[in-house]
Amino acid sequence: MTFPSSPAKIAARMSTTDTREIILEARELTREFEGVKALDRFSFKLHRGEVLGLLGANGAGKTTAMNCLLGLTLPTSGDLFAFGLPLQANRIQILQRSNFSSAYTALPGNLLVWQNLLVFARIYGVPNPKKKIAELMELLEISHLDKRVTGQLSAGESTRVNLCKAFLNDPELLMLDEPTASLDPDIADKVRKVVRKVQRERDIGILYTSHNMRDIEEVCDRVIFLHKGKIVCEGTPSDIVAQSSSDNLEDVFIKIARDGEILDEPKKDPAP
Amino acid sequence: MSIRIISALVLRYLFLYTRTPMRLVELVFWPLVDLVVWGNVTVFIQKNSNTEFGSFILFFLGAMILWDVLFRAQQGVAISFLEDVWTRNLLNVFVAPVRTVEYLSATFFVGFLRILITCVVMGFVSWIGYSFNIFQLHWWLVPFFLNLMVFGWSLGMISTALILRWGQAAESLAWAVPFFIQPVVAVFYRVEDMPAWSQPFAWLFPATPIFEGMREVMKTGTMNWSHLWLAAGLNVIYLTLAGWLFVWVLNMTRKRGLLTKFATQ
């Protein structure tokens, strides 16, 4: 686990032990909005087969980071690479090998579920799309929804349909933006288990944002905490909890959200 | 450019039209209302005029059908884009491996399909109801149709770029933009009948030589080739500029971080 570091230390830390292929990398990524830095020299690496949680309070920079990584927002400075390729110059090639699901986007509500999935299967060039869709719907336990109108699904059903779309092209890199937001505990648990199962079976690298620390503890191998656009700490969830004198990850989250630091302020020695 | 991706995007719009028949009504209902109103006015004028003008007035119906070619092509681009905004699908499209040119091509094709549906219905009704046969334009109909369709695509890209720039508050531009130019492109009257100061402006738009040409063909049976060349040349310029504008605005929204805001609002 690492604690607040200079960019140089972060860069040094990133060249550590994991020998798996790096499938996503940000180097010194900065994004300013009208003079305010939403991301400030943000650097990280995501390896194949790893689930990396991106955490932070509202406004910490998670969504900006995700949008930069998806090519929806251009960084003010810094570099982005996926599969070893510069993102901007190879956007289409990279997106073909990636996918995305968010609680805040939807598939067209006026189409039937199978119609939406078929359209995206064709966009991604999925061979035998009907078979693939049927397999994924069965995996996500939503086979019964195929002829339902997408806009009439419950939040849990809609999330699983979005995940089905995200798995269509067997992505090597998956970005999930709060996939369990607004789900009841039962459905959230199912979603977490499916994500983990598919990720392990297919060795996918996942970038995962959530405000649900249960999600993070169950799903993520490693997490990065952001505060005001900067990395505050990074490590496995259990290491962070153990070394931050907190009871759980939620306490760590609250400390960082309120103080911007993982550790409580050390008590000052009384004045002599 | 991938035909597979374009066809997938077109399929999405076809699903949409089959799922929501009210959209088909929109394609047919308003053009028919226009046609009936103008058709009845035409009949009224014909019955009360003994001059050559009485028979010539039929060009109103031709003008209306050709105007709809332009309008439907523009709508094909602008409304298809808005459909993705309304259904919060824009992000899904922009994070899929879809090139801008593929996205636009799909909307162009949707525009073409919209034109076909509208023109077949209007052509049939004007022939049955008002004895106006659009095919009296013979093979000239093809270059007229193509030029107006391409100009409609350009206007569609301009409308979409403006909506991207100004957000959903500007979505009424999807319908308004063609009507900004309608008064100066001589749809229902000759350029020489327009105020003198506005006549030079009329020739800046590719639609003007087409509507002038249509009236000429209907009146004399001959076509002024220079009109066609002018329309084609202007269309190349408009299509290039509109495509550049769309890509420039799209990149600007990415740079300013507005795309995600726009797509999820």
XYZ file of C-alpha atoms in Angstrom:
537
model
C 0.000 0.000 0.000
C 1.202 3.499 -0.641
C 0.320 6.759 0.979
C 0.224 10.279 -0.384
C 3.125 10.539 -2.773
C 4.787 12.892 -5.157
C 4.246 12.172 -8.872
C 7.817 10.896 -9.048
C 7.160 8.432 -6.247
C 3.924 7.346 -7.882
C 5.747 6.735 -11.149
C 8.424 4.740 -9.340
C 5.774 2.725 -7.514
C 4.024 1.914 -10.793
C 7.038 0.128 -12.152
C 6.772 -2.500 -9.462
C 6.262 -6.178 -9.390
C 3.169 -7.073 -11.443
C 4.475 -8.711 -14.588
C 1.126 -9.143 -16.321
C 0.512 -7.208 -19.527
C -0.445 -3.580 -18.940
C -3.690 -3.004 -20.810
C -4.467 0.516 -19.652
C -2.105 3.210 -18.515
C -2.435 6.885 -17.657
C 0.678 9.023 -17.375
C 0.500 12.343 -15.589
C -3.063 12.907 -16.723
C -4.366 16.387 -15.978
C -7.769 17.749 -16.840
C -8.732 21.300 -16.052
C -12.172 22.841 -16.227
C -12.048 26.624 -16.209
C -8.869 26.674 -14.153
C -9.974 23.980 -11.704
C -8.048 20.719 -11.871
C -10.500 17.820 -11.921
C -7.530 15.502 -12.437
C -4.046 16.470 -11.335
C -1.106 14.465 -12.744
C -3.046 11.227 -12.364
C -1.021 8.115 -13.219
C -1.900 4.448 -12.946
C -1.572 1.094 -14.675
C -4.197 -1.604 -15.077
C -2.961 -5.124 -15.779
C -4.655 -7.923 -17.663
C -6.858 -9.943 -15.312
C -6.919 -7.253 -12.648
C -9.896 -5.384 -11.214
C -8.886 -1.883 -10.228
C -11.290 0.203 -8.180
C -11.324 3.933 -8.673
C -12.719 5.510 -5.523
C -13.393 8.926 -4.194
C -16.120 11.252 -3.053
C -18.310 13.133 -5.505
C -16.097 15.537 -7.433
C -12.912 13.605 -6.659
C -12.237 13.066 -10.353
C -13.431 9.492 -10.970
C -15.915 10.336 -13.701
C -13.478 12.728 -15.375
C -10.848 9.989 -15.336
C -13.313 7.477 -16.790
C -14.401 9.929 -19.488
C -10.785 10.622 -20.454
C -10.107 6.888 -20.609
C -13.123 6.398 -22.863
C -12.026 9.222 -25.141
C -15.170 11.228 -24.361
C -13.171 14.044 -22.799
C -9.700 15.063 -23.897
C -7.115 15.568 -21.152
C -5.508 18.966 -20.781
C -2.137 17.236 -20.598
C -0.726 13.783 -20.060
C -0.830 10.548 -22.008
C -3.180 7.602 -22.201
C -2.346 4.163 -23.526
C -4.441 1.039 -23.962
C -2.927 -2.270 -25.050
C 0.321 -0.337 -25.455
C -1.188 2.026 -28.028
C -1.767 5.788 -27.644
C -5.497 6.126 -27.067
C -6.346 9.122 -29.214
C -4.575 7.850 -32.324
C -5.964 4.302 -31.989
C -9.358 5.010 -30.517
C -11.431 2.734 -32.757
C -9.019 -0.188 -32.527
C -8.967 0.116 -28.729
C -12.738 0.502 -28.384
C -13.186 -2.686 -30.427
C -11.345 -4.553 -27.653
C -13.031 -2.683 -24.791
C -16.498 -2.061 -23.465
C -18.289 0.107 -20.971
C -21.340 0.051 -18.766
C -22.682 2.754 -16.523
C -25.634 3.188 -14.264
C -26.052 6.607 -15.849
C -26.469 5.598 -19.462
C -29.205 3.516 -20.979
C -29.913 1.484 -24.026
C -32.718 2.980 -26.111
C -35.831 2.533 -24.007
C -38.275 2.153 -26.881
C -36.571 -0.920 -28.349
C -36.978 -4.494 -27.169
C -34.071 -5.910 -25.197
C -33.046 -8.341 -27.945
C -33.171 -5.565 -30.542
C -30.801 -3.379 -28.534
C -28.401 -6.234 -27.935
C -28.493 -7.300 -31.579
C -27.646 -3.780 -32.752
C -24.597 -3.604 -30.467
C -23.570 -7.169 -31.314
C -23.474 -6.110 -34.960
C -21.595 -2.910 -34.182
C -18.934 -4.968 -32.424
C -18.976 -7.595 -35.177
C -19.875 -10.447 -32.820
C -19.924 -13.753 -34.735
C -23.217 -15.636 -34.363
C -24.748 -12.777 -32.385
C -28.038 -14.476 -31.489
C -26.243 -17.377 -29.827
C -23.902 -15.028 -27.983
C -26.791 -12.891 -26.747
C -28.689 -15.987 -25.554
C -25.614 -17.258 -23.664
C -24.983 -13.947 -21.948
C -28.629 -13.448 -21.050
C -28.648 -16.890 -19.479
C -25.454 -16.108 -17.548
C -26.988 -12.885 -16.241
C -30.327 -14.645 -15.554
C -32.278 -12.341 -17.829
C -33.289 -14.739 -20.615
C -36.924 -14.036 -19.847
C -36.443 -10.349 -20.660
C -35.507 -10.679 -24.329
C -38.886 -9.556 -25.667
C -39.460 -6.888 -23.021
C -39.363 -3.183 -23.832
C -36.028 -1.902 -22.496
C -37.510 1.266 -21.033
C -39.920 -0.745 -18.902
C -37.257 -2.763 -17.091
C -36.534 -2.342 -13.387
C -33.182 -0.826 -12.359
C -31.769 -4.271 -11.618
C -32.935 -5.709 -14.931
C -31.670 -2.699 -16.819
C -28.242 -2.948 -15.153
C -27.952 -6.596 -16.160
C -29.003 -5.824 -19.737
C -26.323 -3.106 -19.829
C -23.792 -5.618 -18.531
C -24.902 -8.063 -21.197
C -24.128 -5.385 -23.795
C -20.773 -4.750 -22.114
C -19.795 -8.438 -22.336
C -20.948 -8.866 -25.962
C -17.562 -8.414 -27.623
C -15.618 -10.434 -25.027
C -13.765 -7.267 -24.026
C -10.216 -7.462 -22.750
C -10.747 -4.140 -21.013
C -13.992 -3.264 -19.291
C -14.920 -0.004 -17.628
C -17.804 -0.200 -15.175
C -19.127 3.046 -13.764
C -21.097 2.366 -10.582
C -22.685 -0.810 -11.929
C -24.570 -1.509 -8.705
C -25.895 2.010 -8.112
C -29.584 1.949 -7.140
C -29.709 -1.856 -6.952
C -31.128 -3.744 -4.002
C -28.601 -5.876 -2.031
C -29.746 -9.114 -3.638
C -29.370 -7.913 -7.215
C -26.155 -6.047 -6.369
C -24.739 -9.298 -5.010
C -25.716 -11.151 -8.183
C -24.150 -8.459 -10.343
C -20.887 -8.550 -8.358
C -20.700 -12.332 -8.609
C -21.316 -12.331 -12.350
C -18.740 -9.588 -12.951
C -16.146 -11.480 -10.917
C -16.975 -14.805 -12.605
C -16.729 -13.442 -16.126
C -13.621 -11.444 -15.257
C -11.811 -14.519 -13.914
C -12.914 -16.822 -16.720
C -11.874 -14.406 -19.444
C -8.955 -12.698 -17.735
C -10.462 -9.246 -18.296
C -8.932 -6.093 -16.882
C -11.657 -4.045 -15.242
C -11.683 -0.452 -14.108
C -14.474 -0.192 -11.575
C -15.971 2.832 -9.862
C -18.440 2.595 -7.042
C -19.570 4.326 -3.885
C -20.500 0.958 -2.448
C -17.520 -0.241 -0.415
C -18.974 -3.745 -0.217
C -18.684 -3.824 -3.999
C -15.093 -2.751 -3.843
C -14.068 -5.226 -1.170
C -15.680 -8.101 -3.029
C -14.719 -7.248 -6.577
C -11.490 -5.225 -6.650
C -7.959 -6.584 -6.420
C -6.522 -3.120 -5.955
C -7.989 0.330 -5.402
C -6.961 3.900 -5.992
C -8.439 6.618 -3.825
C -8.775 10.012 -5.487
C -9.236 13.314 -3.716
C -9.460 16.587 -5.611
C -8.083 14.897 -8.707
C -4.997 13.465 -7.016
C -4.187 9.948 -5.921
C -4.336 9.841 -2.144
C -3.534 6.183 -1.671
C -3.381 2.942 -3.550
C -3.262 -0.728 -2.586
C -5.402 -3.782 -1.942
C -8.586 -3.051 -0.015
C -7.507 -5.175 2.950
C -4.054 -3.563 3.148
C -5.522 -0.091 3.072
C -7.958 -0.921 5.869
C -5.267 -2.627 7.945
C -2.759 0.167 7.685
C -5.065 3.121 8.032
C -6.245 2.339 11.557
C -9.779 2.117 10.188
C -12.387 -0.553 10.784
C -13.329 -0.944 7.167
C -13.008 0.578 3.703
C -16.009 2.790 4.267
C -14.222 4.512 7.158
C -11.209 5.062 4.926
C -13.488 6.542 2.282
C -15.043 8.930 4.796
C -11.650 10.020 6.143
C -10.387 10.770 2.692
C -13.571 12.538 1.675
C -13.430 14.761 4.758
C -9.719 15.244 5.333
C -8.154 14.309 2.031
C -5.869 11.944 3.906
C -5.996 8.290 4.828
C -4.665 8.689 8.352
C -6.090 10.816 11.117
C -4.112 13.912 11.901
C -1.319 12.870 14.298
C -1.719 14.363 17.735
C 0.649 17.228 18.250
C 3.033 17.042 21.170
C 2.090 19.481 23.884
C 4.165 22.608 23.786
C 7.127 22.464 26.098
C -15.456 2.930 -43.052
C -17.342 -0.253 -42.184
C -20.580 -1.196 -43.932
C -21.284 -3.602 -41.048
C -21.307 -0.773 -38.510
C -23.378 1.507 -40.736
C -25.934 -1.258 -41.296
C -26.037 -1.963 -37.549
C -26.791 1.696 -36.845
C -29.424 1.773 -39.583
C -30.964 -1.373 -38.100
C -31.287 0.453 -34.784
C -33.292 3.221 -36.504
C -35.417 0.701 -38.390
C -36.230 -1.079 -35.128
C -37.185 2.299 -33.717
C -39.586 3.062 -36.571
C -41.209 -0.364 -36.402
C -41.530 -0.128 -32.619
C -43.108 3.321 -32.697
C -45.574 3.613 -35.583
C -46.325 7.203 -34.582
C -43.016 8.126 -36.198
C -44.267 6.732 -39.483
C -47.367 8.853 -39.110
C -45.102 11.888 -38.732
C -43.398 10.943 -41.991
C -46.710 10.799 -43.839
C -49.225 12.934 -41.970
C -47.660 16.400 -42.186
C -46.590 16.067 -45.818
C -50.123 14.973 -46.686
C -51.654 17.937 -44.876
C -49.351 20.252 -46.838
C -50.159 18.489 -50.067
C -53.920 18.676 -49.598
C -53.816 22.378 -48.657
C -51.567 23.325 -51.586
C -53.421 20.961 -53.924
C -56.747 22.583 -53.104
C -55.283 26.077 -53.492
C -53.901 25.012 -56.868
C -57.247 23.689 -58.028
C -58.952 26.864 -56.843
C -56.506 29.089 -58.762
C -56.731 26.934 -61.888
C -60.525 27.172 -61.919
C -60.459 30.921 -61.536
C -57.717 31.756 -63.999
C -57.892 31.687 -67.773
C -54.245 32.498 -68.356
C -51.258 30.233 -68.931
C -50.596 30.711 -65.255
C -53.547 28.494 -64.469
C -51.880 25.402 -65.875
C -48.436 26.445 -64.744
C -49.561 26.661 -61.128
C -49.132 22.887 -60.841
C -45.477 23.556 -60.155
C -46.549 24.276 -56.575
C -47.097 20.580 -56.066
C -43.762 19.662 -57.634
C -42.024 22.266 -55.491
C -43.656 20.893 -52.399
C -42.622 17.339 -53.115
C -39.038 18.376 -53.896
C -38.910 20.594 -50.802
C -39.833 17.547 -48.795
C -36.853 15.701 -50.260
C -34.579 18.362 -48.784
C -36.473 18.575 -45.502
C -36.656 14.798 -44.908
C -32.955 14.352 -45.688
C -32.109 17.068 -43.154
C -34.439 15.488 -40.625
C -32.884 12.083 -41.201
C -29.573 13.387 -39.874
C -30.802 15.747 -37.157
C -33.631 13.648 -35.748
C -31.566 10.458 -35.776
C -28.984 12.241 -33.654
C -31.677 13.561 -31.328
C -33.141 10.054 -30.991
C -29.807 8.994 -29.489
C -29.868 12.003 -27.163
C -33.469 11.443 -26.068
C -32.842 7.774 -25.317
C -29.527 8.516 -23.530
C -27.866 6.198 -26.017
C -25.294 8.690 -27.260
C -22.601 7.568 -24.827
C -23.070 3.939 -25.808
C -22.537 4.910 -29.439
C -19.533 7.139 -28.775
C -17.757 4.503 -26.660
C -18.386 1.842 -29.299
C -15.958 1.480 -32.217
C -18.059 3.783 -34.409
C -16.263 6.355 -36.555
C -17.907 9.738 -37.024
C -18.188 9.090 -40.755
C -19.999 5.795 -40.072
C -22.410 7.467 -37.695
C -23.147 10.210 -40.209
C -23.474 7.743 -43.078
C -26.105 5.813 -41.125
C -28.090 9.005 -40.565
C -27.727 9.855 -44.295
C -29.195 6.477 -45.188
C -32.044 6.967 -42.730
C -32.678 10.321 -44.411
C -32.808 8.562 -47.775
C -35.367 6.053 -46.451
C -37.473 8.859 -44.999
C -37.462 10.594 -48.370
C -38.513 7.437 -50.174
C -41.491 6.861 -47.903
C -42.656 10.472 -47.996
C -42.174 10.914 -51.736
C -43.918 7.690 -52.699
C -46.954 8.650 -50.619
C -46.991 12.275 -51.800
C -46.354 11.359 -55.416
C -49.217 8.878 -55.367
C -51.694 11.221 -53.677
C -50.811 14.182 -55.924
C -51.298 11.976 -58.991
C -54.615 10.512 -57.827
C -56.008 13.644 -56.185
C -54.683 16.463 -58.360
C -53.589 14.839 -61.631
C -50.044 15.952 -60.967
C -47.507 13.344 -62.036
C -44.074 14.003 -60.544
C -42.624 11.776 -63.273
C -43.374 14.457 -65.827
C -39.937 15.680 -64.734
C -38.666 12.493 -66.429
C -34.994 11.673 -65.787
C -34.368 15.193 -64.471
C -36.026 13.973 -61.327
C -32.875 11.963 -60.497
C -30.364 14.860 -60.336
C -33.002 17.075 -58.677
C -33.582 14.419 -56.053
C -29.870 13.744 -55.471
C -28.900 17.398 -55.194
C -31.663 18.223 -52.746
C -30.900 15.129 -50.686
C -27.225 16.020 -50.417
C -28.069 19.597 -49.479
C -30.469 18.198 -46.844
C -27.611 16.108 -45.411
C -25.440 19.219 -45.190
C -28.186 21.134 -43.392
C -28.665 18.110 -41.114
C -24.986 18.147 -40.136
C -25.124 21.896 -39.521
C -28.250 21.511 -37.358
C -26.643 18.686 -35.399
C -23.422 20.637 -34.898
C -25.430 23.573 -33.525
C -27.345 21.270 -31.175
C -24.075 19.690 -30.017
C -22.651 23.134 -29.388
C -25.641 24.673 -27.623
C -27.156 21.571 -25.993
C -30.690 20.279 -25.891
C -32.029 23.797 -25.430
C -31.254 24.258 -29.129
C -32.976 21.078 -30.316
C -35.758 23.012 -32.042
C -33.083 23.847 -34.620
C -33.526 20.301 -35.897
C -36.812 21.475 -37.413
C -36.077 25.154 -37.877
C -32.853 25.182 -39.894
C -34.398 24.299 -43.305
C -36.984 27.009 -42.836
C -34.287 29.610 -42.232
C -33.309 29.221 -45.875
C -36.697 28.446 -47.404
C -37.580 32.087 -48.183
C -34.381 32.646 -50.178
C -34.094 29.413 -52.172
C -37.076 30.167 -54.428
C -39.062 27.048 -53.652
C -42.471 28.371 -54.705
C -41.519 31.423 -56.792
C -38.858 32.424 -59.269
C -35.652 34.146 -58.214
C -36.538 37.074 -60.476
C -39.740 37.586 -58.469
C -37.768 38.044 -55.258
C -36.670 41.508 -54.047
C -33.620 42.568 -56.039
C -31.363 42.816 -52.990
C -32.062 39.193 -52.030
C -31.528 37.643 -55.463
C -27.719 37.289 -55.206
C -28.154 35.477 -51.867
C -30.521 32.986 -53.479
C -27.781 31.700 -55.775
C -25.556 30.891 -52.813
C -27.672 27.809 -52.035
C -27.712 24.598 -54.108
C -31.484 24.305 -53.724
C -32.133 27.477 -55.750
C -30.934 26.224 -59.183
C -32.838 22.978 -58.556
C -36.171 24.691 -57.965
C -35.517 27.064 -60.874
C -34.656 24.043 -63.010
C -37.801 22.199 -61.975
C -40.000 25.092 -63.082
C -38.100 25.326 -66.356
C -38.525 21.627 -67.097
C -42.226 21.781 -66.260
C -42.727 24.845 -68.430
C -40.476 24.190 -71.429
C -39.452 20.549 -71.112
C -35.798 21.515 -71.231
C -33.181 21.834 -68.542
C -30.532 24.474 -68.136
C -27.380 22.443 -67.525
C -25.607 25.345 -65.887
C -28.221 25.158 -63.105
C -27.352 21.546 -62.458
C -23.612 22.153 -62.451
C -24.052 25.099 -60.114
C -26.120 22.988 -57.704
C -23.608 20.128 -57.785
C -20.659 22.453 -57.219
C -22.338 24.240 -54.341
C -23.265 20.889 -52.829
C -19.634 19.793 -52.791
C -18.750 22.981 -50.925
C -21.665 22.718 -48.482
C -21.068 19.024 -47.760
C -17.376 19.647 -47.100
C -17.994 22.650 -44.877
C -20.848 20.998 -42.980
C -18.791 17.836 -42.398
C -15.856 19.934 -41.207
C -18.149 21.933 -38.893
C -19.651 18.776 -37.391
C -16.246 17.186 -36.709
C -14.850 20.464 -35.356
C -17.784 20.933 -32.942
C -17.600 17.279 -31.867
C -13.895 17.646 -31.080
C -14.560 20.911 -29.298
C -17.220 19.280 -27.089
C -14.677 16.565 -26.274
C -12.020 19.134 -25.431
C -14.387 21.105 -23.229
C -15.804 17.976 -21.605
C -19.321 18.812 -22.777
C -20.011 15.569 -24.611
C -20.673 13.457 -21.526
C -22.696 16.213 -19.902
C -24.778 16.499 -23.038
C -25.177 12.755 -23.426
C -26.331 12.104 -19.872
C -28.426 15.193 -19.133
